[in-house]
Short mmCIF file of N, CA and C and ligand atoms in Angstrom, two decimals:
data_model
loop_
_atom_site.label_atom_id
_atom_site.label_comp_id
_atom_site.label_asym_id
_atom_site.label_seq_id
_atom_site.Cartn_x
_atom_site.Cartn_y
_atom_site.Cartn_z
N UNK A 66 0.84 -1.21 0.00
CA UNK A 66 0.00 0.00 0.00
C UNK A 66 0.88 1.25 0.00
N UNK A 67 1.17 1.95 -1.34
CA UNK A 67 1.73 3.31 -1.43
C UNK A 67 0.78 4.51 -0.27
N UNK A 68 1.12 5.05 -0.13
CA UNK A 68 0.81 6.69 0.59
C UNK A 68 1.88 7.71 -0.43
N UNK A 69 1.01 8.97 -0.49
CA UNK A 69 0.95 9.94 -0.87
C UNK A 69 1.16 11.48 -0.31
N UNK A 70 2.30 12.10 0.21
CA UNK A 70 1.35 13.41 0.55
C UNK A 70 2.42 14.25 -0.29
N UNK A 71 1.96 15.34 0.25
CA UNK A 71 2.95 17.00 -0.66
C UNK A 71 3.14 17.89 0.21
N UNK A 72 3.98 19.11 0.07
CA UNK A 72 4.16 20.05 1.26
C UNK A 72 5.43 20.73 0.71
N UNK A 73 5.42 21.79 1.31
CA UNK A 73 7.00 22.60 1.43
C UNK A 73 7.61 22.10 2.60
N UNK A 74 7.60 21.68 3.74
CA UNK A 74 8.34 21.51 4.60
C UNK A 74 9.34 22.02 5.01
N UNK A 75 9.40 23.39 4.74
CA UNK A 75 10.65 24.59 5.63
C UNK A 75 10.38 24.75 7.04
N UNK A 76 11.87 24.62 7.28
CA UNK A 76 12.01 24.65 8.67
C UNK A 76 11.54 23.45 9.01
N UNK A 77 11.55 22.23 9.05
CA UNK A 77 11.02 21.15 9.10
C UNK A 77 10.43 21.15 10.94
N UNK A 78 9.81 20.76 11.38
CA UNK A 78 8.92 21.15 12.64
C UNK A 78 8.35 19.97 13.30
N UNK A 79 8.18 19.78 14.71
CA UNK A 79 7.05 18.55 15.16
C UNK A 79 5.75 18.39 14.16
N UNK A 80 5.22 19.43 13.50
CA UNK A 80 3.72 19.61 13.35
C UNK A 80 4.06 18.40 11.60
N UNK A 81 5.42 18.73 10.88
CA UNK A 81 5.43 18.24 9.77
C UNK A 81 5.94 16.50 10.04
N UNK A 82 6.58 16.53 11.39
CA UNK A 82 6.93 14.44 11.74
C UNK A 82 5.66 14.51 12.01
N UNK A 83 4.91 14.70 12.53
CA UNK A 83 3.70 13.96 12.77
C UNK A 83 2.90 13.65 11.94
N UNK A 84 3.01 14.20 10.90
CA UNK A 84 1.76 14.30 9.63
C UNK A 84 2.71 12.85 8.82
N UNK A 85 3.72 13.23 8.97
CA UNK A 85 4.63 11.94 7.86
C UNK A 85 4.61 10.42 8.85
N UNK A 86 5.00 10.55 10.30
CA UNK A 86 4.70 9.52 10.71
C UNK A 86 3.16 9.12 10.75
N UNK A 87 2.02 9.55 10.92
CA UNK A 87 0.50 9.01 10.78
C UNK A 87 0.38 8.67 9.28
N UNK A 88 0.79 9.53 8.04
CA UNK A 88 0.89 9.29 7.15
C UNK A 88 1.26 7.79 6.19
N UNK A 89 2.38 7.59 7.41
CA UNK A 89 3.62 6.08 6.92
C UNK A 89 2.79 5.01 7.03
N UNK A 90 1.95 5.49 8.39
CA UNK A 90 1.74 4.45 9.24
C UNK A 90 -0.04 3.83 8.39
N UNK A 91 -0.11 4.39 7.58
CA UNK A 91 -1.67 4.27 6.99
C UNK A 91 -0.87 3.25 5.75
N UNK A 92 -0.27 3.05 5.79
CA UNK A 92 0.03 2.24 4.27
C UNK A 92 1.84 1.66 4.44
N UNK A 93 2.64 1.08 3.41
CA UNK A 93 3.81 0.59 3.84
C UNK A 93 4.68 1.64 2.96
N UNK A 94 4.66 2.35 2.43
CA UNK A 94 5.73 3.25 1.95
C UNK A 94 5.09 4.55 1.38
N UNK A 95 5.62 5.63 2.20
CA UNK A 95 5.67 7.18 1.79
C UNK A 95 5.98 7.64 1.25
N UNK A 96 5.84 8.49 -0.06
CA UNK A 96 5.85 9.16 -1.09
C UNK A 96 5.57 10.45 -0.95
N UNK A 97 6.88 11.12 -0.79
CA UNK A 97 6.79 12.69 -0.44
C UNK A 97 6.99 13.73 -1.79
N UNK A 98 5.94 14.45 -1.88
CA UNK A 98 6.24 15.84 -2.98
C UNK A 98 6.79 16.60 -2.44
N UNK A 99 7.54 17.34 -2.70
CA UNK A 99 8.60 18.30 -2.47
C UNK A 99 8.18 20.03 -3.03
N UNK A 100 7.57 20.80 -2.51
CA UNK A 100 6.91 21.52 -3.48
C UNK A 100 7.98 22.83 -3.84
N UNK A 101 8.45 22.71 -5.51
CA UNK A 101 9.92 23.47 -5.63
C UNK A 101 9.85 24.67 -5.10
N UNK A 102 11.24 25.36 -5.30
CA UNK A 102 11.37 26.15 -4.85
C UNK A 102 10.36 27.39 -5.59
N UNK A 103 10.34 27.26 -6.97
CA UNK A 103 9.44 28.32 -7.55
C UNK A 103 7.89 28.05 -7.52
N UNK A 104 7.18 26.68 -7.33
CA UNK A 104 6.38 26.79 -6.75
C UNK A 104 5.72 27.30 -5.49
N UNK A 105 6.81 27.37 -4.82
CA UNK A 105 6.59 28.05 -3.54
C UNK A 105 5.84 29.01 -3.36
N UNK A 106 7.17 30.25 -4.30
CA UNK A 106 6.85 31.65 -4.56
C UNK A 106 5.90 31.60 -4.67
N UNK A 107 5.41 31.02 -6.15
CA UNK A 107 3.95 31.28 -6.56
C UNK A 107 2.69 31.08 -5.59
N UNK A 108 2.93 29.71 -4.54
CA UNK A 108 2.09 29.61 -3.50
C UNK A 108 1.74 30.67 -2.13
N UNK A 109 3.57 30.98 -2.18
CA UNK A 109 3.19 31.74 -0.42
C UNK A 109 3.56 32.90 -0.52
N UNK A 110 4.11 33.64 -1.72
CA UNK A 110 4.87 34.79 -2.27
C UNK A 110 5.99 34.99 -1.38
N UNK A 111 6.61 34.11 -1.07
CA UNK A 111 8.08 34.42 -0.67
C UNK A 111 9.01 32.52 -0.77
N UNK A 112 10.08 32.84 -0.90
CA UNK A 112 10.95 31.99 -0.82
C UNK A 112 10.89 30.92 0.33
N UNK A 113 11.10 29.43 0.10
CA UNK A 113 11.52 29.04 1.13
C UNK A 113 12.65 29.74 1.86
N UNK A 114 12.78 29.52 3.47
CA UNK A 114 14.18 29.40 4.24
C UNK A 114 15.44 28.57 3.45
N UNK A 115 14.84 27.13 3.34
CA UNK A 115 15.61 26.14 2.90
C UNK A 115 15.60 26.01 1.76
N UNK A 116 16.41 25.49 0.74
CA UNK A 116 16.34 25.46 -0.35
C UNK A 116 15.60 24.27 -0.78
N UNK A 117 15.21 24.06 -2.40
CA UNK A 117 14.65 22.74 -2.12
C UNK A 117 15.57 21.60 -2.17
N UNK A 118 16.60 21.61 -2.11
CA UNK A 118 17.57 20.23 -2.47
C UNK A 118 17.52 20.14 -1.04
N UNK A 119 17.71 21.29 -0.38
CA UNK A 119 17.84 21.11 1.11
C UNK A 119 16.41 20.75 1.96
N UNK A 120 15.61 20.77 1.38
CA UNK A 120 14.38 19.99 1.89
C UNK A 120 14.23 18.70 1.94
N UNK A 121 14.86 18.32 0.55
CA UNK A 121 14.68 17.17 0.03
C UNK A 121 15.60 16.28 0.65
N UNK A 122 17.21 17.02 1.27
CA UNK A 122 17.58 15.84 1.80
C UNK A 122 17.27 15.95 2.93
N UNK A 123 16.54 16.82 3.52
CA UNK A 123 16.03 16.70 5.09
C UNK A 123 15.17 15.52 5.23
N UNK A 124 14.32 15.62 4.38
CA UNK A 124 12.67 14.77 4.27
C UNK A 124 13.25 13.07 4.25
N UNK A 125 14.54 13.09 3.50
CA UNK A 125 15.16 11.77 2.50
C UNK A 125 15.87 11.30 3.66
N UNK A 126 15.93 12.00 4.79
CA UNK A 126 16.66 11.01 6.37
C UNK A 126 15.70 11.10 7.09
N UNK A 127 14.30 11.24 6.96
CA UNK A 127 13.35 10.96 7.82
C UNK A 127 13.00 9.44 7.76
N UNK A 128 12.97 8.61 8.84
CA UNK A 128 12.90 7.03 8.91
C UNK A 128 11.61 6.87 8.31
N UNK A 129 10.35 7.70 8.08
CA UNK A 129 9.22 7.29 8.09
C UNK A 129 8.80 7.92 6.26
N UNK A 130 10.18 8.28 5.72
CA UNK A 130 9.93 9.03 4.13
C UNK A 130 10.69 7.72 3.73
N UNK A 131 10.00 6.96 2.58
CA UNK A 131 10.61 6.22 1.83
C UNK A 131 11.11 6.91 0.61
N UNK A 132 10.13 7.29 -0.27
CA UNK A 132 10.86 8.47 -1.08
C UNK A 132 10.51 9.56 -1.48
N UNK A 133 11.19 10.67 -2.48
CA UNK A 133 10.79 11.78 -2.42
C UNK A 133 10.82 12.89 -3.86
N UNK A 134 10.14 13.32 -4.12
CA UNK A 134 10.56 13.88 -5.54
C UNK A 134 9.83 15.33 -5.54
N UNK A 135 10.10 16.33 -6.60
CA UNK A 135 9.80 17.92 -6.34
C UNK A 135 8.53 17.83 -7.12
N UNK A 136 7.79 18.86 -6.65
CA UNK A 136 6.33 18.50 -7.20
C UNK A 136 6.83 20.20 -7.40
N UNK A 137 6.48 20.13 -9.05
CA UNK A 137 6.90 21.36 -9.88
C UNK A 137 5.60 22.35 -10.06
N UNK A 138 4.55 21.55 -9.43
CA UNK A 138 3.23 22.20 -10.20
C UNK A 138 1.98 21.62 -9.70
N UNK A 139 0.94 22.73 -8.91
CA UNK A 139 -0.12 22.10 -8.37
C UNK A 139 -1.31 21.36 -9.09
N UNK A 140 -0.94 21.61 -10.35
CA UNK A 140 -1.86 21.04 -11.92
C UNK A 140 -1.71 19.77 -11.87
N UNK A 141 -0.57 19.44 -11.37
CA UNK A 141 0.04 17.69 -11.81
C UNK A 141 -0.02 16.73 -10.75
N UNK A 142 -0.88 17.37 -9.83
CA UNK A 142 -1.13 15.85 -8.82
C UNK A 142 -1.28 14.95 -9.38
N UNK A 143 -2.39 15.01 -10.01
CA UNK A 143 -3.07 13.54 -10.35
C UNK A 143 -2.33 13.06 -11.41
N UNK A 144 -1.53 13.34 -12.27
CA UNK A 144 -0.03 12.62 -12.51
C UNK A 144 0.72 11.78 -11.26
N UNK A 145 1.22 12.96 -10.32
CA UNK A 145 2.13 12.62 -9.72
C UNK A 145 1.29 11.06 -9.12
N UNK A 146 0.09 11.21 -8.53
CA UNK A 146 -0.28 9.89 -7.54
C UNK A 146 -0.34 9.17 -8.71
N UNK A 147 -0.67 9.17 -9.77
CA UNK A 147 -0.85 7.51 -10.74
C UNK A 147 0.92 7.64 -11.04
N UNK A 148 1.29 8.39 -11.08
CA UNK A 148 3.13 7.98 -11.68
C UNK A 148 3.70 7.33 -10.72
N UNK A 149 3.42 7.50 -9.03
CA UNK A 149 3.71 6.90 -7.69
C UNK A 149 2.97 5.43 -7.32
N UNK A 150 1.99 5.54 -8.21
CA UNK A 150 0.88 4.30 -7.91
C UNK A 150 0.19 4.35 -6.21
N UNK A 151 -0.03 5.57 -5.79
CA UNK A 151 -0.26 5.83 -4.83
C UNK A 151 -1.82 5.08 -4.44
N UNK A 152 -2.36 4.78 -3.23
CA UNK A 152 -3.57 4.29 -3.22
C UNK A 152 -3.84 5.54 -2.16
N UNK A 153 -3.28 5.94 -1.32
CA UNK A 153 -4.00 6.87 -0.28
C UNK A 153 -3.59 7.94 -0.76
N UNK A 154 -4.03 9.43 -0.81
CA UNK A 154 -3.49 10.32 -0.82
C UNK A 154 -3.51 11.28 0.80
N UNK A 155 -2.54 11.58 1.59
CA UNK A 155 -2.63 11.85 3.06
C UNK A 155 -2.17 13.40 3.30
N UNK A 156 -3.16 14.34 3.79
CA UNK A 156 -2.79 15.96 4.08
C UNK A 156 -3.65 16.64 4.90
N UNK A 157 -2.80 17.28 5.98
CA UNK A 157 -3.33 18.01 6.71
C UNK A 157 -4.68 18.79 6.67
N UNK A 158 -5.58 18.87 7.31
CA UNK A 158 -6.90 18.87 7.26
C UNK A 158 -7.29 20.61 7.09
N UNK A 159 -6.14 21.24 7.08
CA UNK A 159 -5.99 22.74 6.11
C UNK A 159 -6.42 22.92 4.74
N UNK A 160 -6.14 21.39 4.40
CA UNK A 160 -6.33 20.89 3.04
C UNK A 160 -7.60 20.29 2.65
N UNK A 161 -8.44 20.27 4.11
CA UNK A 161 -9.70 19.57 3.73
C UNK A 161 -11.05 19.77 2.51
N UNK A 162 -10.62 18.57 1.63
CA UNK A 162 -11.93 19.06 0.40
C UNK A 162 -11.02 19.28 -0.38
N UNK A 163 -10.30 19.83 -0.38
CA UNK A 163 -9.52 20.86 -1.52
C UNK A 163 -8.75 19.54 -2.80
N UNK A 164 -8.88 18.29 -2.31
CA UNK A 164 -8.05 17.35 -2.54
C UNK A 164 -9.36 15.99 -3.28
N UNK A 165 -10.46 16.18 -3.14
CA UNK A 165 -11.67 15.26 -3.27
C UNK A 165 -11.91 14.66 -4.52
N UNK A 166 -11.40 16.22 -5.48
CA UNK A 166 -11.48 15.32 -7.15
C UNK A 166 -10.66 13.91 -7.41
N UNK A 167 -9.60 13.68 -6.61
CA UNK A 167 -8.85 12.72 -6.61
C UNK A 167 -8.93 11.29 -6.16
N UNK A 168 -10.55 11.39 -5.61
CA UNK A 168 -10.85 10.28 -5.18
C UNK A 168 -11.38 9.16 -5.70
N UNK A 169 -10.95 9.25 -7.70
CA UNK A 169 -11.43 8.51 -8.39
C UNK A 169 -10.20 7.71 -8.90
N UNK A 170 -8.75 8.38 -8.16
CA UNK A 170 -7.71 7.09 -8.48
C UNK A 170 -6.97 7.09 -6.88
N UNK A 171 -7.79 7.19 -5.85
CA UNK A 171 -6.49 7.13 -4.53
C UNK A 171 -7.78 7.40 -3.45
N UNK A 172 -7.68 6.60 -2.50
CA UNK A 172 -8.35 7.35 -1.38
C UNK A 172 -7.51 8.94 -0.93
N UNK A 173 -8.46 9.16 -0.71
CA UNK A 173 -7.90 11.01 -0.27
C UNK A 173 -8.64 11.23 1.40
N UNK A 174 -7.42 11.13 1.93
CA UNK A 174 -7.26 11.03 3.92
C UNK A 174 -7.06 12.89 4.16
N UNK A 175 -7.68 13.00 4.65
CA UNK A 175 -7.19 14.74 5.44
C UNK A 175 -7.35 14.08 7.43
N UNK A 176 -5.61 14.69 7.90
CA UNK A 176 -5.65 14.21 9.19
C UNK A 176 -5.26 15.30 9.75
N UNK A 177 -5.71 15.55 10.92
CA UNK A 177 -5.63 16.55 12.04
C UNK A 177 -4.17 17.24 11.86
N UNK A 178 -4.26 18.80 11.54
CA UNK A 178 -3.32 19.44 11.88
C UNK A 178 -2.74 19.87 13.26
N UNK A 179 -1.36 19.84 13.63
CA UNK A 179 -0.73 19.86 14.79
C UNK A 179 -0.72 20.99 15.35
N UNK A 180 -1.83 21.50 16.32
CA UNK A 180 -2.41 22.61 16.34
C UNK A 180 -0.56 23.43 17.50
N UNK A 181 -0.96 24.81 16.63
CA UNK A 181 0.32 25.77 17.93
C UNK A 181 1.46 25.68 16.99
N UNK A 182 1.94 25.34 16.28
CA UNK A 182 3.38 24.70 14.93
C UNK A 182 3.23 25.42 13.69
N UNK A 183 3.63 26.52 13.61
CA UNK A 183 3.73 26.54 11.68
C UNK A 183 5.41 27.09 11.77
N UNK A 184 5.85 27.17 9.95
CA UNK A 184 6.63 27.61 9.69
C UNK A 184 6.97 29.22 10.15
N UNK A 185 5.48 29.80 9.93
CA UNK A 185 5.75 31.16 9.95
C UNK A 185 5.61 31.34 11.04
N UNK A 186 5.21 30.84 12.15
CA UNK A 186 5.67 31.41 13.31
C UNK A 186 7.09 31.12 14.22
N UNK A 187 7.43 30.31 13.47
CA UNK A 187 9.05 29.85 13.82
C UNK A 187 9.87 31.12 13.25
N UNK A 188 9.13 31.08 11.70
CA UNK A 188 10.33 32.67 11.24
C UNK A 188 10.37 33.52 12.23
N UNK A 189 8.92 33.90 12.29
CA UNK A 189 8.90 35.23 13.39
C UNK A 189 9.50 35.33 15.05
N UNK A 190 9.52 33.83 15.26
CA UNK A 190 10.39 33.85 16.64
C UNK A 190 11.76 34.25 16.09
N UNK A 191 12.22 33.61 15.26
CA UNK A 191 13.50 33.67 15.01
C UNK A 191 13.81 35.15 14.58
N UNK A 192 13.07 35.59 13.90
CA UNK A 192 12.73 36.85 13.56
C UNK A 192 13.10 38.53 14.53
N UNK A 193 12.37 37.29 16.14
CA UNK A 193 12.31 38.49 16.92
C UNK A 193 10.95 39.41 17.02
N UNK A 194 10.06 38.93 16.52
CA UNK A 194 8.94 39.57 16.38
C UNK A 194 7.76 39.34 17.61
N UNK A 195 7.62 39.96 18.33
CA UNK A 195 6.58 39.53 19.30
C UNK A 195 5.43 38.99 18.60
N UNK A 196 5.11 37.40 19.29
CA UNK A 196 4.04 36.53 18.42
C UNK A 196 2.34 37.87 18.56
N UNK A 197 2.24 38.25 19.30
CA UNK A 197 1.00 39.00 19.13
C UNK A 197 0.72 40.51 18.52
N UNK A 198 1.72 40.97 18.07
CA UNK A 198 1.31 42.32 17.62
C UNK A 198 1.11 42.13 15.92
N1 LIG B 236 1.09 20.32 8.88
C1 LIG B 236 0.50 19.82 10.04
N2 LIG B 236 0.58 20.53 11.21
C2 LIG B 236 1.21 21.73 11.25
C3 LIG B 236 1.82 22.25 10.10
C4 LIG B 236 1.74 21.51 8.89
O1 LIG B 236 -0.10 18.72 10.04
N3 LIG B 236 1.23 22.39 12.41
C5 LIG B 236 0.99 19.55 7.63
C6 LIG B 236 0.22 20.28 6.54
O2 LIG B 236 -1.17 20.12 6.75
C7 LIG B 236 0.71 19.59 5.29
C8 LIG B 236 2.16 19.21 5.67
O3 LIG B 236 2.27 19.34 7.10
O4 LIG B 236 -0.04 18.39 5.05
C9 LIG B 236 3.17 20.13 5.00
O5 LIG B 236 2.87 21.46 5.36
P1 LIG B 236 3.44 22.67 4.49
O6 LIG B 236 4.89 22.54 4.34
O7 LIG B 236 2.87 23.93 5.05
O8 LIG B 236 2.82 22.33 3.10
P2 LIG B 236 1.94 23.24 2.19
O9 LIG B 236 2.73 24.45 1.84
O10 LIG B 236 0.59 23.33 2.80
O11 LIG B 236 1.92 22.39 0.85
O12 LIG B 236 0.14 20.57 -2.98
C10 LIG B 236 -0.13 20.87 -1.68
C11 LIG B 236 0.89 21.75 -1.11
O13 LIG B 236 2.15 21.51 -1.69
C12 LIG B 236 0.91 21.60 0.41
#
């Protein structure tokens, strides 16, 4: 049983092992998208922290990532899961619905996001920015 998910994963975080370990654990091998670096932009209008090679080998020593490849383009899921032979597709419940057309080649799982954890509030600690103003 393949699994499926996608993500930027900067700054890699508790909130992103947890989603990959529940993820693993739904099927016998994980299949991580990598979402490039210029997809990013286009997604969050700014750059990853990390680069994507540097994501990729972060994700690629996680015990619970079997493997991993750059997902160039949010058009090409449903490539990417039939090119992976994926049966589940697995993403944070941010994502809920947004993912449903796909449920005619993969089950499509949305699981509890790790509430208190994002990237951008790690920048902003790091940042120096008081979390409330
Ligand atoms: N996540 C989580 N809990 C958090 C933060 C993130 O469960 N506190 C999950 C997200 O729901 C997502 C995964 O970790 O499933 C990766 O999160 P991001 O790197 O923020 O990924 P995103 O930019 O949402 O990319 O094609 C879909 C996109 O590429 C998803």
């Amino acid at each position: 049983m393949t699994v499926i998910t996608f993500g930027t994963f900067d700054i890699l975080h508790y909130g992103h092992i947890r989603i990959l370990k529940r993820a693993r654990e739904m099927g016998d091998r994980l299949v991580v998208g990598v979402s490039s670096d210029t997809l990013n932009e286009r997604k969050k209008g700014r750059k990853p922290v990390y680069s994507q090679e540097e994501r990729l080998a972060i994700l690629t020593a996680i015990r619970y990532v079997d493997e991993v490849f750059v997902e160039e383009s949010l058009e090409l899921k449903r490539d990417y899961i039939l090119q992976h032979k994926a049966d589940k597709l697995v993403m944070g419940n941010d994502w809920a619905g947004k993912f449903d057309e796909f449920n005619d080649v993969c089950e499509v799982i949305y699981l509890e996001r790790t509430p208190s954890i994002s990237t951008t509030s790690i920048i902003e600690v790091v940042k120096g920015i008081p979390e409330n103003l």
